[in-house]
């Protein structure tokens, strides 16, 4: 899983460390899901703001920008990235949704086989504009769905609508595509945490990706140019031609180990294991629209909904 080192980033801010040092920091195996967001004056929010300041400074030095794809609608979390998303049939007055990884939950990693649905939440998200500047803090009122089984995704419901976000900040949500992407598609991985855009292509699909105790199905494998790092977890993977979200960034093999945490492996239909050191992965999102209906309500029993159920 792709996770940041919040403490290390604070140390970088105090020490005035350069962008090269920050890029070399390895993800922590316990970094995601350990910092809870509370009210705007809590220590967690203060740390989140400090980390965002460091990330802003580093991104100004290191961030490559992808042509038509920008940061508008992406969000920063205390420990990950994410995006404000809508389904193809969402209405402007529907409550807005935020997509990130299941392993980015403030409560920690869901266990294998665990699915969380319709739980209270007050999680905070930093909304970014097209230039990557934080323009608002959005807050969830429900965690609608989260799992690390078959996929690695979480969807929060905000206490505001798409129309209100557009009116206040001039920012549109990203749309989740409802069809499976194709190999060779040019993509952009847009990290709200680092304010950085990675550009590459879909290299192919892994039948299964196994990492520690978790297994994900039909995962997107990037070409090497998308060398994502800790903190990019939950970033939307955007089709560079259409602007639609086709996947959510979640992991990569750091050290060449076999199927361990931070070192996922691929497993094919025959059980053959392949380790690709330095290659990164995402989980497809085209399954989600079939599971959301009127007013963006989650319906896991809807026809065509194939997401894992509680």
Short mmCIF file of N, CA, C and O in Angstrom, two decimals, residues 4 9-10 21 23-24 42 52 70 132 167-168 170 187 197 210 243 281 293:
data_model
loop_
_atom_site.label_atom_id
_atom_site.label_comp_id
_atom_site.label_asym_id
_atom_site.label_seq_id
_atom_site.Cartn_x
_atom_site.Cartn_y
_atom_site.Cartn_z
N UNK A 4 2.16 7.62 3.44
CA UNK A 4 3.17 8.62 3.74
C UNK A 4 3.75 8.48 5.12
O UNK A 4 3.22 7.76 5.96
N UNK A 9 7.75 13.99 7.31
CA UNK A 9 7.48 15.22 6.59
C UNK A 9 7.57 16.43 7.48
O UNK A 9 8.08 17.47 7.08
N UNK A 10 7.07 16.31 8.72
CA UNK A 10 7.20 17.43 9.66
C UNK A 10 8.67 17.72 9.94
O UNK A 10 9.08 18.87 10.05
N UNK A 21 15.48 14.74 -1.07
CA UNK A 21 15.39 13.94 0.14
C UNK A 21 13.99 13.43 0.36
O UNK A 21 13.77 12.29 0.75
N UNK A 23 11.63 12.81 -1.78
CA UNK A 23 11.24 11.79 -2.75
C UNK A 23 11.82 10.44 -2.39
O UNK A 23 11.31 9.41 -2.79
N UNK A 24 12.90 10.43 -1.61
CA UNK A 24 13.55 9.17 -1.28
C UNK A 24 12.96 8.52 -0.04
O UNK A 24 13.31 7.40 0.30
N UNK A 42 -8.13 20.70 15.81
CA UNK A 42 -7.46 19.58 16.46
C UNK A 42 -6.01 19.47 15.99
O UNK A 42 -5.61 20.02 14.97
N UNK A 52 0.52 19.54 4.37
CA UNK A 52 0.12 20.11 3.10
C UNK A 52 1.04 21.23 2.67
O UNK A 52 1.36 21.38 1.49
N UNK A 70 -5.71 18.34 -14.59
CA UNK A 70 -5.18 19.18 -13.52
C UNK A 70 -5.69 18.68 -12.18
O UNK A 70 -6.20 17.56 -12.08
N UNK A 132 -3.70 23.22 -7.87
CA UNK A 132 -3.24 22.43 -6.74
C UNK A 132 -3.25 23.18 -5.43
O UNK A 132 -2.71 22.69 -4.43
N UNK A 167 -20.74 26.31 -6.92
CA UNK A 167 -21.09 27.71 -6.70
C UNK A 167 -20.04 28.42 -5.85
O UNK A 167 -19.68 29.57 -6.13
N UNK A 168 -19.55 27.75 -4.81
CA UNK A 168 -18.63 28.38 -3.88
C UNK A 168 -17.21 28.45 -4.41
O UNK A 168 -16.49 29.42 -4.16
N UNK A 170 -16.16 27.06 -7.81
CA UNK A 170 -15.99 26.92 -9.25
C UNK A 170 -15.37 25.59 -9.65
O UNK A 170 -14.76 25.50 -10.73
N UNK A 187 -3.03 7.58 -19.16
CA UNK A 187 -3.65 7.92 -17.89
C UNK A 187 -2.80 8.94 -17.13
O UNK A 187 -1.61 9.09 -17.37
N UNK A 197 1.21 15.20 -10.50
CA UNK A 197 0.53 14.39 -11.51
C UNK A 197 1.55 13.47 -12.18
O UNK A 197 2.58 13.92 -12.68
N UNK A 210 -1.70 -9.74 -4.98
CA UNK A 210 -1.69 -10.15 -3.58
C UNK A 210 -0.65 -9.34 -2.82
O UNK A 210 0.50 -9.24 -3.24
N UNK A 243 -10.98 12.45 -19.44
CA UNK A 243 -11.12 13.09 -18.14
C UNK A 243 -11.90 12.29 -17.14
O UNK A 243 -12.12 12.74 -16.00
N UNK A 281 0.34 -0.12 -9.13
CA UNK A 281 -0.96 -0.67 -9.48
C UNK A 281 -2.10 0.23 -9.00
O UNK A 281 -1.94 1.05 -8.09
N UNK A 293 -27.62 4.65 -6.72
CA UNK A 293 -28.86 5.02 -7.38
C UNK A 293 -29.24 6.47 -7.15
O UNK A 293 -28.39 7.34 -7.03
#
